[in-house]
Amino acid sequence: MWLQLSVTVFLSSFVLTSYGQDAERGASLGRSINPRDGRCQYTFTVAAPAEPTGCPHAAAADQMEGVLSRLGLLEALVSRLVGGQRVGGTSRTGPRDDGSEQVPPQGEKNQLQRDKEQLSGRVQELLRLVEQLGAEAETLRQKPCPPDQADHGPSGKAALRVPDSSYQEMKAEVTEVPASSLLPEGGHNITGCGELVSVGEPLLHRKADSITGKYGVWFQDPEPPQGPAQGPLYTNRTVWRIDAVGKDVRQLFAYEDAEQFSRGFPLKVLVLPEPVESTGATLYRGALYYQRRRSRTLLRYDLASETLAARRDLPHAGFHGQNPYSWGGYTDIDLAADELGLWAIYSTPRAMGAIVVSQLDPQSLAVRRSWTTGVRKNTVANAFMACGRLYTVASYSVTNTTLNHVYDTTTGLGRAIAVPFRNKYRYNSMVDYNHAQRKLFAWDNHHMTSYDITLGRR
C-alpha cells in the first residue's frame, strides 16, 4: 500500500517593527481528493499583509537614517545650550565692545538664574535622549542584510534572512513513500497487523538437486523499486535464491517468476562482491541485505546497479558461531524485513546470549533503536519479524513444533505462545516473512517452502 502526501505551505514575509501595528491574519487547512488517482491533497494557508519588495530590512535602514539625522540636530542643540546661548535669541550676558563685563539688572539676573536652571534640566534630558538614540542607531546599523549574505534554498533562489519574529516563505516537497514508513512506533495502526494467530501447512515450490542446497535462502521483494529503469528482474514476481553451503558463497540466482523458479531455469546469476555468511540474508526495496562471511559487517547490495551500496559493522554483534540459532550454521546475525522496515536479530556480550532486535536504516545500515529480549538465541531454531513483533520457532527438526515466543517492540514486552508450526522435511534452516504476501518463506532440508499465515486485525 502506497500513500501520496502532498503539502504546500505559503507564509508571506514581512517585518514587524515598534512603529507598526499587527495585521489581522487567518489560517486555514483544506483537503481535496484527486479524482484521477483517489489521492488526498492537503493545503495549509496563512494569510498576511502585502509585503514590500527588496531586503526585509530596507525599512529599518530608512529608520536609521532618520534617527541619525535627529541625533545630529540634538547634538548641535546641546552644544548651543551648554555654550550659554538661548534658542531663538542672543546671549543676554557677555562682554561689551570695550571689553568690560555687561552686568544685568537684579530682576533680570534672577530671571536669568531661573532660565539657567531650566536649561540645565533640558540639557540633561537631551543628553539622555542622545544616548538612547545613539544605542538605537547602533542596533539599526547591524540589521540591514547585504545581498551577498543571502541564504540559498534547494531551488537555488536567494532567500533573505529575516528576524525570528518574522514570517518566512516555506515550501514542503513530500515524495511518495510506503505507508509503513509513516508508522515508526509500531505496526498496530496498520489494518490487519495484529498478533499472529495461525500458520498454515507448508507448500513446496522446489527441491534443491545438490548437497550445496541442503540449506540456503530464497525470497521475493515485498517492496520492489518502481519504474521502467529497474528492468524486468526487479518486480514482486521475481524469485531470488542463494545456496548457503560452502566456504565462498557468492552466487545469487534470479528467476523471472515462481513458475520458472519451480522449473529451475534462472534468468540471471549475479556474483556478489563479498561472500555470504549463512542464511540470514533478506531482500527489501531493490537491495540484498546480508552479513559478510566471518565478520559482523552488514552489506547492502543494489540489484539494479549490481554494486555494493553500503557497508557497516553491527555494533558488538556476535558472529561466526558466537551466538547462533540452535541448529548452528553460523546463524549469528539474521536480517529481516516487515511492515515497519529493516531489522537485525542477533546477540551481544552485554546481552549474554539473549536475542537483541535492532531496527536499521535501510540506506546507511545504522542502528536506529534496539531492544533486548528475554529469549536466549541458542535455545530457538529460527526467528522472524512481522508487524514490529519478533516471533521465534521452537525447533528446526521436530515435525510438529510451535512458534513459542513473541516480543512486541511497541510495548517492549514479550511472552510465551504456542502457535503450531510444521517442519515437514525436518531440518528447517531459514524462516522469513514477506509482508506483501503475508507468507512465511522457509528452506527445509533442500526443500523451498512457503506458509500462509493469519494475523489478527489489531
Tab-separated table of C-alpha atoms in Angstrom:
chain	number	residue	atom	x	y	z
A	1	MET	CA	0.000	0.000	0.000
A	2	TRP	CA	1.362	3.392	-1.012
A	3	LEU	CA	0.252	6.782	0.237
A	4	GLN	CA	0.800	10.041	-1.649
A	5	LEU	CA	1.088	13.001	0.736
A	6	SER	CA	1.251	16.435	-0.868
A	7	VAL	CA	1.619	19.521	1.324
A	8	THR	CA	2.027	23.154	0.278
A	9	VAL	CA	2.580	25.935	2.827
A	10	PHE	CA	2.880	29.623	1.926
A	11	LEU	CA	3.786	32.196	4.585
A	12	SER	CA	4.319	35.768	3.455
A	13	SER	CA	7.470	37.501	4.661
A	14	PHE	CA	7.200	40.845	6.420
A	15	VAL	CA	8.995	42.697	9.207
A	16	LEU	CA	7.271	43.767	12.436
A	17	THR	CA	8.685	46.998	13.923
A	18	SER	CA	7.957	49.034	17.036
A	19	TYR	CA	6.289	51.693	14.861
A	20	GLY	CA	3.793	49.406	13.129
A	21	GLN	CA	0.619	47.601	14.078
A	22	ASP	CA	-0.031	43.862	13.861
A	23	ALA	CA	-2.136	42.964	10.865
A	24	GLU	CA	-5.115	40.719	11.135
A	25	ARG	CA	-4.304	37.338	9.698
A	26	GLY	CA	-6.008	33.937	9.493
A	27	ALA	CA	-5.083	30.318	8.741
A	28	SER	CA	-6.957	27.528	7.021
A	29	LEU	CA	-6.390	23.831	6.284
A	30	GLY	CA	-8.067	22.366	3.234
A	31	ARG	CA	-8.300	18.839	1.861
A	32	SER	CA	-9.151	17.780	-1.673
A	33	ILE	CA	-9.236	14.426	-3.472
A	34	ASN	CA	-7.733	13.972	-6.928
A	35	PRO	CA	-10.474	12.230	-8.972
A	36	ARG	CA	-7.899	10.641	-11.281
A	37	ASP	CA	-5.998	8.618	-8.695
A	38	GLY	CA	-8.008	8.997	-5.485
A	39	ARG	CA	-5.100	10.580	-3.585
A	40	CYS	CA	-5.625	13.229	-0.920
A	41	GLN	CA	-4.002	16.647	-1.136
A	42	TYR	CA	-3.767	18.875	1.936
A	43	THR	CA	-3.206	22.638	1.699
A	44	PHE	CA	-2.351	24.835	4.714
A	45	THR	CA	-2.555	28.590	4.073
A	46	VAL	CA	-1.639	31.569	6.269
A	47	ALA	CA	-2.726	34.992	5.008
A	48	ALA	CA	-0.514	38.035	5.533
A	49	PRO	CA	-0.450	41.731	4.510
A	50	ALA	CA	1.238	42.795	1.309
A	51	GLU	CA	4.960	42.999	1.717
A	52	PRO	CA	7.481	45.461	0.291
A	53	THR	CA	9.991	44.146	-2.173
A	54	GLY	CA	13.720	44.111	-1.639
A	55	CYS	CA	15.653	43.449	1.534
A	56	PRO	CA	13.389	42.849	4.563
A	57	HIS	CA	15.425	45.437	6.476
A	58	ALA	CA	15.091	48.291	3.979
A	59	ALA	CA	12.554	49.981	6.288
A	60	ALA	CA	14.981	49.575	9.156
A	61	ALA	CA	17.698	51.290	7.101
A	62	ASP	CA	15.379	54.277	6.457
A	63	GLN	CA	14.628	54.450	10.176
A	64	MET	CA	18.341	54.506	10.942
A	65	GLU	CA	18.886	57.486	8.621
A	66	GLY	CA	16.076	59.393	10.362
A	67	VAL	CA	17.468	58.575	13.793
A	68	LEU	CA	20.951	59.722	12.791
A	69	SER	CA	19.533	62.996	11.434
A	70	ARG	CA	17.634	63.651	14.680
A	71	LEU	CA	20.729	62.732	16.648
A	72	GLY	CA	22.821	65.318	14.792
A	73	LEU	CA	20.289	68.101	15.424
A	74	LEU	CA	20.083	67.240	19.108
A	75	GLU	CA	23.861	67.230	19.490
A	76	ALA	CA	24.025	70.717	17.896
A	77	LEU	CA	21.258	71.921	20.186
A	78	VAL	CA	23.026	70.600	23.271
A	79	SER	CA	26.246	72.301	22.208
A	80	ARG	CA	24.483	75.629	21.878
A	81	LEU	CA	22.785	75.261	25.252
A	82	VAL	CA	25.988	74.245	27.007
A	83	GLY	CA	27.698	77.213	25.380
A	84	GLY	CA	25.246	79.630	27.060
A	85	GLN	CA	23.062	80.561	24.048
A	86	ARG	CA	19.299	80.760	24.107
A	87	VAL	CA	17.306	79.106	21.436
A	88	GLY	CA	15.857	81.636	19.025
A	89	GLY	CA	17.679	84.660	20.546
A	90	THR	CA	21.031	86.166	21.542
A	91	SER	CA	23.021	85.979	24.723
A	92	ARG	CA	21.814	88.209	27.497
A	93	THR	CA	25.198	88.362	29.151
A	94	GLY	CA	28.712	88.768	27.856
A	95	PRO	CA	31.420	91.371	27.296
A	96	ARG	CA	30.790	94.833	25.915
A	97	ASP	CA	32.549	96.131	22.826
A	98	ASP	CA	35.041	97.947	25.063
A	99	GLY	CA	35.972	94.762	26.865
A	100	SER	CA	34.128	95.459	30.162
A	101	GLU	CA	31.617	92.996	31.552
A	102	GLN	CA	27.945	93.733	30.937
A	103	VAL	CA	26.093	93.400	34.249
A	104	PRO	CA	22.327	92.868	34.047
A	105	PRO	CA	19.865	94.456	36.463
A	106	GLN	CA	18.947	92.487	39.630
A	107	GLY	CA	15.468	91.451	38.415
A	108	GLU	CA	16.815	90.297	35.126
A	109	LYS	CA	19.618	88.488	36.972
A	110	ASN	CA	17.075	86.450	38.931
A	111	GLN	CA	15.229	85.598	35.719
A	112	LEU	CA	18.455	84.505	34.098
A	113	GLN	CA	19.158	82.222	37.083
A	114	ARG	CA	15.778	80.540	36.653
A	115	ASP	CA	16.350	80.225	32.900
A	116	LYS	CA	19.742	78.695	33.589
A	117	GLU	CA	18.233	76.035	35.876
A	118	GLN	CA	15.532	75.187	33.322
A	119	LEU	CA	18.065	74.989	30.515
A	120	SER	CA	20.302	72.803	32.676
A	121	GLY	CA	17.391	70.347	33.138
A	122	ARG	CA	16.715	70.366	29.409
A	123	VAL	CA	20.378	69.693	28.702
A	124	GLN	CA	20.314	66.611	30.966
A	125	GLU	CA	17.167	65.299	29.277
A	126	LEU	CA	18.646	65.899	25.835
A	127	LEU	CA	21.874	64.145	26.800
A	128	ARG	CA	19.879	61.084	27.883
A	129	LEU	CA	17.930	61.203	24.615
A	130	VAL	CA	21.184	61.469	22.650
A	131	GLU	CA	22.478	58.356	24.440
A	132	GLN	CA	19.260	56.414	23.699
A	133	LEU	CA	19.252	57.455	20.049
A	134	GLY	CA	22.914	56.501	19.739
A	135	ALA	CA	22.148	52.997	21.033
A	136	GLU	CA	19.156	52.709	18.692
A	137	ALA	CA	21.265	53.822	15.743
A	138	GLU	CA	23.876	51.169	16.542
A	139	THR	CA	21.165	48.480	16.699
A	140	LEU	CA	19.691	49.555	13.359
A	141	ARG	CA	23.170	49.705	11.824
A	142	GLN	CA	23.539	45.952	12.436
A	143	LYS	CA	20.178	44.975	10.927
A	144	PRO	CA	20.441	45.573	7.142
A	145	CYS	CA	21.313	42.397	5.223
A	146	PRO	CA	23.722	42.699	2.266
A	147	PRO	CA	22.745	40.698	-0.848
A	148	ASP	CA	25.954	38.650	-0.696
A	149	GLN	CA	24.901	37.209	2.657
A	150	ALA	CA	21.583	35.833	1.418
A	151	ASP	CA	20.814	32.181	2.034
A	152	HIS	CA	20.095	29.911	-0.898
A	153	GLY	CA	17.441	27.238	-0.697
A	154	PRO	CA	17.205	23.919	-2.542
A	155	SER	CA	15.775	25.633	-5.641
A	156	GLY	CA	18.853	27.857	-5.963
A	157	LYS	CA	16.850	31.080	-5.379
A	158	ALA	CA	18.103	33.519	-2.757
A	159	ALA	CA	16.107	33.579	0.466
A	160	LEU	CA	16.932	36.601	2.635
A	161	ARG	CA	17.468	36.188	6.365
A	162	VAL	CA	14.689	37.647	8.494
A	163	PRO	CA	14.300	38.058	12.254
A	164	ASP	CA	12.945	35.122	14.254
A	165	SER	CA	9.702	37.015	14.866
A	166	SER	CA	9.019	37.389	11.130
A	167	TYR	CA	7.178	35.025	8.854
A	168	GLN	CA	9.210	33.174	6.248
A	169	GLU	CA	8.161	31.604	2.985
A	170	MET	CA	8.261	27.823	3.264
A	171	LYS	CA	7.517	25.050	0.810
A	172	ALA	CA	7.316	21.345	1.717
A	173	GLU	CA	8.081	18.868	-1.033
A	174	VAL	CA	7.000	15.363	0.012
A	175	THR	CA	7.778	12.327	-2.121
A	176	GLU	CA	5.764	9.152	-2.454
A	177	VAL	CA	6.681	6.738	0.347
A	178	PRO	CA	5.366	3.391	1.593
A	179	ALA	CA	2.570	3.812	4.103
A	180	SER	CA	4.502	1.598	6.537
A	181	SER	CA	7.236	4.229	6.883
A	182	LEU	CA	4.710	6.662	8.365
A	183	LEU	CA	4.300	4.395	11.425
A	184	PRO	CA	7.719	4.247	13.101
A	185	GLU	CA	6.427	3.380	16.558
A	186	GLY	CA	4.715	0.111	15.708
A	187	GLY	CA	2.547	-1.816	13.298
A	188	HIS	CA	-0.584	-1.778	15.445
A	189	ASN	CA	-2.150	1.017	13.388
A	190	ILE	CA	-1.849	-0.946	10.125
A	191	THR	CA	-5.086	-2.698	9.234
A	192	GLY	CA	-4.815	-6.428	9.841
A	193	CYS	CA	-1.435	-6.086	11.554
A	194	GLY	CA	-2.349	-7.686	14.834
A	195	GLU	CA	-0.612	-10.592	16.517
A	196	LEU	CA	-0.007	-13.791	14.528
A	197	VAL	CA	-2.883	-16.241	15.022
A	198	SER	CA	-2.025	-19.257	12.876
A	199	VAL	CA	0.438	-20.743	10.366
A	200	GLY	CA	-0.785	-22.924	7.510
A	201	GLU	CA	0.681	-26.107	6.053
A	202	PRO	CA	3.962	-25.782	4.084
A	203	LEU	CA	3.629	-25.527	0.304
A	204	LEU	CA	6.551	-26.971	-1.699
A	205	HIS	CA	7.937	-24.794	-4.519
A	206	ARG	CA	11.181	-26.533	-5.352
A	207	LYS	CA	13.751	-29.041	-4.134
A	208	ALA	CA	17.487	-28.383	-4.453
A	209	ASP	CA	19.284	-31.018	-6.503
A	210	SER	CA	22.741	-30.980	-4.837
A	211	ILE	CA	24.416	-31.005	-1.425
A	212	THR	CA	25.023	-27.240	-1.673
A	213	GLY	CA	21.264	-26.786	-1.402
A	214	LYS	CA	20.851	-28.526	1.971
A	215	TYR	CA	20.232	-25.072	3.434
A	216	GLY	CA	20.000	-21.599	1.971
A	217	VAL	CA	17.691	-18.607	1.493
A	218	TRP	CA	15.011	-17.731	-1.039
A	219	PHE	CA	12.692	-14.732	-1.211
A	220	GLN	CA	10.708	-12.207	-3.243
A	221	ASP	CA	10.967	-8.446	-2.738
A	222	PRO	CA	7.923	-7.191	-0.767
A	223	GLU	CA	8.550	-3.592	-1.889
A	224	PRO	CA	10.425	-3.638	-5.224
A	225	PRO	CA	11.511	-0.343	-6.828
A	226	GLN	CA	9.047	1.153	-9.288
A	227	GLY	CA	9.772	2.418	-12.800
A	228	PRO	CA	10.975	1.096	-16.168
A	229	ALA	CA	14.628	1.804	-15.331
A	230	GLN	CA	14.663	-1.162	-12.958
A	231	GLY	CA	14.252	-3.630	-15.827
A	232	PRO	CA	12.327	-6.935	-15.909
A	233	LEU	CA	14.253	-8.506	-12.993
A	234	TYR	CA	13.055	-6.238	-10.277
A	235	THR	CA	9.369	-6.917	-9.739
A	236	ASN	CA	7.464	-8.519	-6.907
A	237	ARG	CA	7.182	-11.675	-9.048
A	238	THR	CA	10.950	-12.166	-9.291
A	239	VAL	CA	12.299	-15.009	-7.139
A	240	TRP	CA	15.822	-14.861	-5.673
A	241	ARG	CA	17.830	-17.734	-4.231
A	242	ILE	CA	21.196	-18.360	-2.520
A	243	ASP	CA	22.567	-21.843	-1.767
A	244	ALA	CA	24.349	-21.267	1.551
A	245	VAL	CA	26.551	-24.380	1.791
A	246	GLY	CA	30.210	-23.640	1.006
A	247	LYS	CA	33.224	-21.587	2.071
A	248	ASP	CA	32.840	-18.841	-0.527
A	249	VAL	CA	29.127	-18.342	-1.197
A	250	ARG	CA	28.670	-15.550	-3.762
A	251	GLN	CA	26.076	-16.672	-6.321
A	252	LEU	CA	22.656	-15.014	-6.323
A	253	PHE	CA	20.184	-16.700	-8.682
A	254	ALA	CA	17.322	-14.687	-10.194
A	255	TYR	CA	14.172	-16.283	-11.638
A	256	GLU	CA	11.536	-14.451	-13.643
A	257	ASP	CA	8.667	-15.786	-11.540
A	258	ALA	CA	7.582	-18.675	-9.312
A	259	GLU	CA	6.944	-20.960	-12.277
A	260	GLN	CA	10.453	-20.540	-13.674
A	261	PHE	CA	11.794	-20.977	-10.144
A	262	SER	CA	9.984	-24.280	-9.701
A	263	ARG	CA	11.331	-25.482	-13.069
A	264	GLY	CA	14.901	-24.481	-12.164
A	265	PHE	CA	15.515	-22.042	-15.045
A	266	PRO	CA	17.315	-18.947	-13.726
A	267	LEU	CA	17.005	-15.735	-15.673
A	268	LYS	CA	20.340	-14.447	-14.411
A	269	VAL	CA	23.101	-15.312	-11.953
A	270	LEU	CA	24.753	-12.443	-10.100
A	271	VAL	CA	28.169	-12.837	-8.480
A	272	LEU	CA	28.318	-10.954	-5.196
A	273	PRO	CA	31.476	-8.917	-4.452
A	274	GLU	CA	31.711	-10.244	-0.860
A	275	PRO	CA	30.968	-13.788	0.381
A	276	VAL	CA	27.746	-14.535	2.267
A	277	GLU	CA	27.616	-15.869	5.841
A	278	SER	CA	24.902	-18.499	6.411
A	279	THR	CA	21.127	-17.987	5.925
A	280	GLY	CA	20.482	-14.565	7.445
A	281	ALA	CA	20.091	-12.544	4.227
A	282	THR	CA	16.921	-10.719	3.219
A	283	LEU	CA	15.581	-8.718	0.251
A	284	TYR	CA	13.981	-5.293	0.625
A	285	ARG	CA	13.337	-2.352	-1.727
A	286	GLY	CA	15.555	-3.497	-4.555
A	287	ALA	CA	18.539	-4.493	-2.440
A	288	LEU	CA	20.002	-7.664	-0.975
A	289	TYR	CA	20.998	-7.242	2.679
A	290	TYR	CA	23.446	-9.789	4.034
A	291	GLN	CA	26.269	-10.472	6.501
A	292	ARG	CA	29.802	-10.708	5.196
A	293	ARG	CA	31.459	-14.040	5.939
A	294	ARG	CA	33.403	-14.300	9.231
A	295	SER	CA	32.535	-10.738	10.316
A	296	ARG	CA	29.827	-8.596	11.877
A	297	THR	CA	29.809	-6.421	8.740
A	298	LEU	CA	26.428	-5.833	7.091
A	299	LEU	CA	26.249	-5.180	3.344
A	300	ARG	CA	23.614	-3.642	1.079
A	301	TYR	CA	23.916	-4.882	-2.493
A	302	ASP	CA	21.912	-2.858	-5.028
A	303	LEU	CA	20.320	-5.194	-7.560
A	304	ALA	CA	19.812	-2.571	-10.283
A	305	SER	CA	23.427	-1.407	-10.443
A	306	GLU	CA	24.878	-4.740	-9.233
A	307	THR	CA	27.177	-2.907	-6.819
A	308	LEU	CA	27.695	-2.626	-3.086
A	309	ALA	CA	25.771	0.457	-1.951
A	310	ALA	CA	26.579	0.427	1.784
A	311	ARG	CA	28.503	-1.440	4.460
A	312	ARG	CA	28.568	-1.072	8.239
A	313	ASP	CA	29.528	-3.156	11.252
A	314	LEU	CA	26.661	-4.141	13.543
A	315	PRO	CA	27.947	-2.845	16.913
A	316	HIS	CA	29.077	-5.586	19.349
A	317	ALA	CA	27.198	-8.306	17.456
A	318	GLY	CA	28.354	-11.888	17.909
A	319	PHE	CA	29.393	-13.625	14.664
A	320	HIS	CA	30.698	-16.878	13.192
A	321	GLY	CA	29.356	-19.211	15.849
A	322	GLN	CA	29.321	-16.973	18.929
A	323	ASN	CA	25.510	-16.656	19.160
A	324	PRO	CA	23.840	-18.866	16.531
A	325	TYR	CA	20.369	-20.422	16.461
A	326	SER	CA	20.072	-23.927	17.896
A	327	TRP	CA	20.752	-25.633	14.551
A	328	GLY	CA	24.154	-23.871	14.192
A	329	GLY	CA	25.264	-22.890	10.727
A	330	TYR	CA	26.886	-19.583	11.820
A	331	THR	CA	23.424	-18.034	12.079
A	332	ASP	CA	24.569	-15.311	14.495
A	333	ILE	CA	23.052	-12.403	12.553
A	334	ASP	CA	19.622	-12.776	10.959
A	335	LEU	CA	18.286	-9.874	8.848
A	336	ALA	CA	14.553	-9.423	8.322
A	337	ALA	CA	12.035	-7.003	6.780
A	338	ASP	CA	8.419	-6.336	7.692
A	339	GLU	CA	5.762	-3.596	7.543
A	340	LEU	CA	7.969	-1.294	9.634
A	341	GLY	CA	11.247	-1.679	7.776
A	342	LEU	CA	14.593	-3.464	8.121
A	343	TRP	CA	15.668	-5.407	11.237
A	344	ALA	CA	18.629	-7.333	12.627
A	345	ILE	CA	18.170	-10.273	15.035
A	346	TYR	CA	21.364	-11.136	16.919
A	347	SER	CA	23.040	-11.084	20.352
A	348	THR	CA	25.904	-9.265	22.082
A	349	PRO	CA	28.261	-9.921	25.014
A	350	ARG	CA	26.291	-7.441	27.091
A	351	ALA	CA	23.036	-9.295	26.357
A	352	MET	CA	24.774	-12.540	27.404
A	353	GLY	CA	23.220	-14.603	24.629
A	354	ALA	CA	19.716	-13.101	24.758
A	355	ILE	CA	18.196	-12.037	21.445
A	356	VAL	CA	18.698	-8.361	20.586
A	357	VAL	CA	16.395	-6.805	17.989
A	358	SER	CA	17.586	-3.638	16.206
A	359	GLN	CA	15.769	-1.557	13.637
A	360	LEU	CA	18.178	-0.483	10.875
A	361	ASP	CA	18.278	2.405	8.452
A	362	PRO	CA	17.780	0.752	5.027
A	363	GLN	CA	20.199	3.163	3.327
A	364	SER	CA	23.090	3.510	5.777
A	365	LEU	CA	22.545	0.302	7.839
A	366	ALA	CA	22.912	2.381	11.021
A	367	VAL	CA	21.060	1.164	14.115
A	368	ARG	CA	18.041	3.329	14.840
A	369	ARG	CA	16.852	1.613	18.021
A	370	SER	CA	17.445	-1.673	19.861
A	371	TRP	CA	15.518	-3.946	22.220
A	372	THR	CA	16.936	-6.760	24.376
A	373	THR	CA	14.521	-9.649	24.821
A	374	GLY	CA	14.448	-12.379	27.447
A	375	VAL	CA	14.844	-15.189	24.889
A	376	ARG	CA	18.238	-16.906	24.608
A	377	LYS	CA	19.168	-17.132	20.944
A	378	ASN	CA	20.729	-20.597	21.051
A	379	THR	CA	17.529	-22.101	22.521
A	380	VAL	CA	15.360	-21.328	19.462
A	381	ALA	CA	15.676	-22.666	15.918
A	382	ASN	CA	14.825	-19.513	13.992
A	383	ALA	CA	13.088	-16.142	14.221
A	384	PHE	CA	11.333	-13.572	12.033
A	385	MET	CA	9.710	-10.126	12.322
A	386	ALA	CA	6.068	-9.319	11.491
A	387	CYS	CA	4.321	-6.016	12.275
A	388	GLY	CA	7.146	-4.979	14.586
A	389	ARG	CA	6.950	-8.198	16.606
A	390	LEU	CA	9.629	-10.862	16.949
A	391	TYR	CA	8.472	-14.496	16.683
A	392	THR	CA	10.711	-17.483	17.467
A	393	VAL	CA	10.463	-21.106	16.256
A	394	ALA	CA	10.966	-23.720	18.965
A	395	SER	CA	12.628	-26.477	16.877
A	396	TYR	CA	14.160	-26.938	13.423
A	397	SER	CA	13.882	-30.754	13.320
A	398	VAL	CA	10.707	-31.725	15.192
A	399	THR	CA	7.951	-32.174	12.630
A	400	ASN	CA	5.174	-30.640	14.708
A	401	THR	CA	6.676	-27.761	16.654
A	402	THR	CA	5.468	-24.292	17.623
A	403	LEU	CA	6.174	-20.602	17.475
A	404	ASN	CA	7.000	-20.339	21.157
A	405	HIS	CA	7.752	-16.665	21.914
A	406	VAL	CA	6.573	-13.235	20.778
A	407	TYR	CA	8.234	-9.926	21.646
A	408	ASP	CA	6.472	-6.644	20.804
A	409	THR	CA	8.844	-3.744	20.101
A	410	THR	CA	5.983	-1.265	20.527
A	411	THR	CA	5.377	-2.188	24.172
A	412	GLY	CA	8.789	-3.696	24.986
A	413	LEU	CA	7.046	-6.787	26.382
A	414	GLY	CA	7.405	-10.465	25.492
A	415	ARG	CA	5.545	-13.625	26.414
A	416	ALA	CA	5.337	-17.330	25.637
A	417	ILE	CA	2.932	-18.514	22.926
A	418	ALA	CA	2.144	-21.862	21.305
A	419	VAL	CA	1.194	-21.387	17.626
A	420	PRO	CA	1.534	-24.727	15.740
A	421	PHE	CA	4.298	-24.803	13.099
A	422	ARG	CA	5.260	-27.751	10.890
A	423	ASN	CA	8.809	-28.728	9.799
A	424	LYS	CA	7.689	-31.176	7.128
A	425	TYR	CA	11.213	-32.125	5.996
A	426	ARG	CA	12.766	-31.970	9.485
A	427	TYR	CA	15.685	-29.568	9.007
A	428	ASN	CA	14.389	-26.018	8.715
A	429	SER	CA	17.316	-23.617	8.376
A	430	MET	CA	15.558	-20.421	7.247
A	431	VAL	CA	12.236	-18.715	8.051
A	432	ASP	CA	11.486	-15.231	6.634
A	433	TYR	CA	8.297	-13.146	6.495
A	434	ASN	CA	7.033	-11.426	3.321
A	435	HIS	CA	4.639	-8.698	4.414
A	436	ALA	CA	3.315	-8.011	0.902
A	437	GLN	CA	2.120	-11.615	0.533
A	438	ARG	CA	1.528	-12.308	4.246
A	439	LYS	CA	3.527	-15.526	3.902
A	440	LEU	CA	6.498	-17.187	5.537
A	441	PHE	CA	9.289	-18.395	3.242
A	442	ALA	CA	11.333	-21.371	4.523
A	443	TRP	CA	14.209	-23.641	3.486
A	444	ASP	CA	13.620	-27.086	4.979
A	445	ASN	CA	16.296	-29.712	4.198
A	446	HIS	CA	16.755	-28.942	0.470
A	447	HIS	CA	13.059	-28.010	0.143
A	448	MET	CA	11.951	-24.446	-0.528
A	449	THR	CA	8.505	-23.959	1.003
A	450	SER	CA	6.054	-21.219	1.982
A	451	TYR	CA	3.354	-20.910	4.651
A	452	ASP	CA	0.186	-18.833	4.653
A	453	ILE	CA	-0.282	-17.033	7.951
A	454	THR	CA	-3.184	-15.303	9.678
A	455	LEU	CA	-2.747	-12.073	11.628
A	456	GLY	CA	-5.287	-10.526	13.965
A	457	ARG	CA	-6.980	-7.294	12.960
A	458	ARG	CA	-5.340	-5.305	15.780
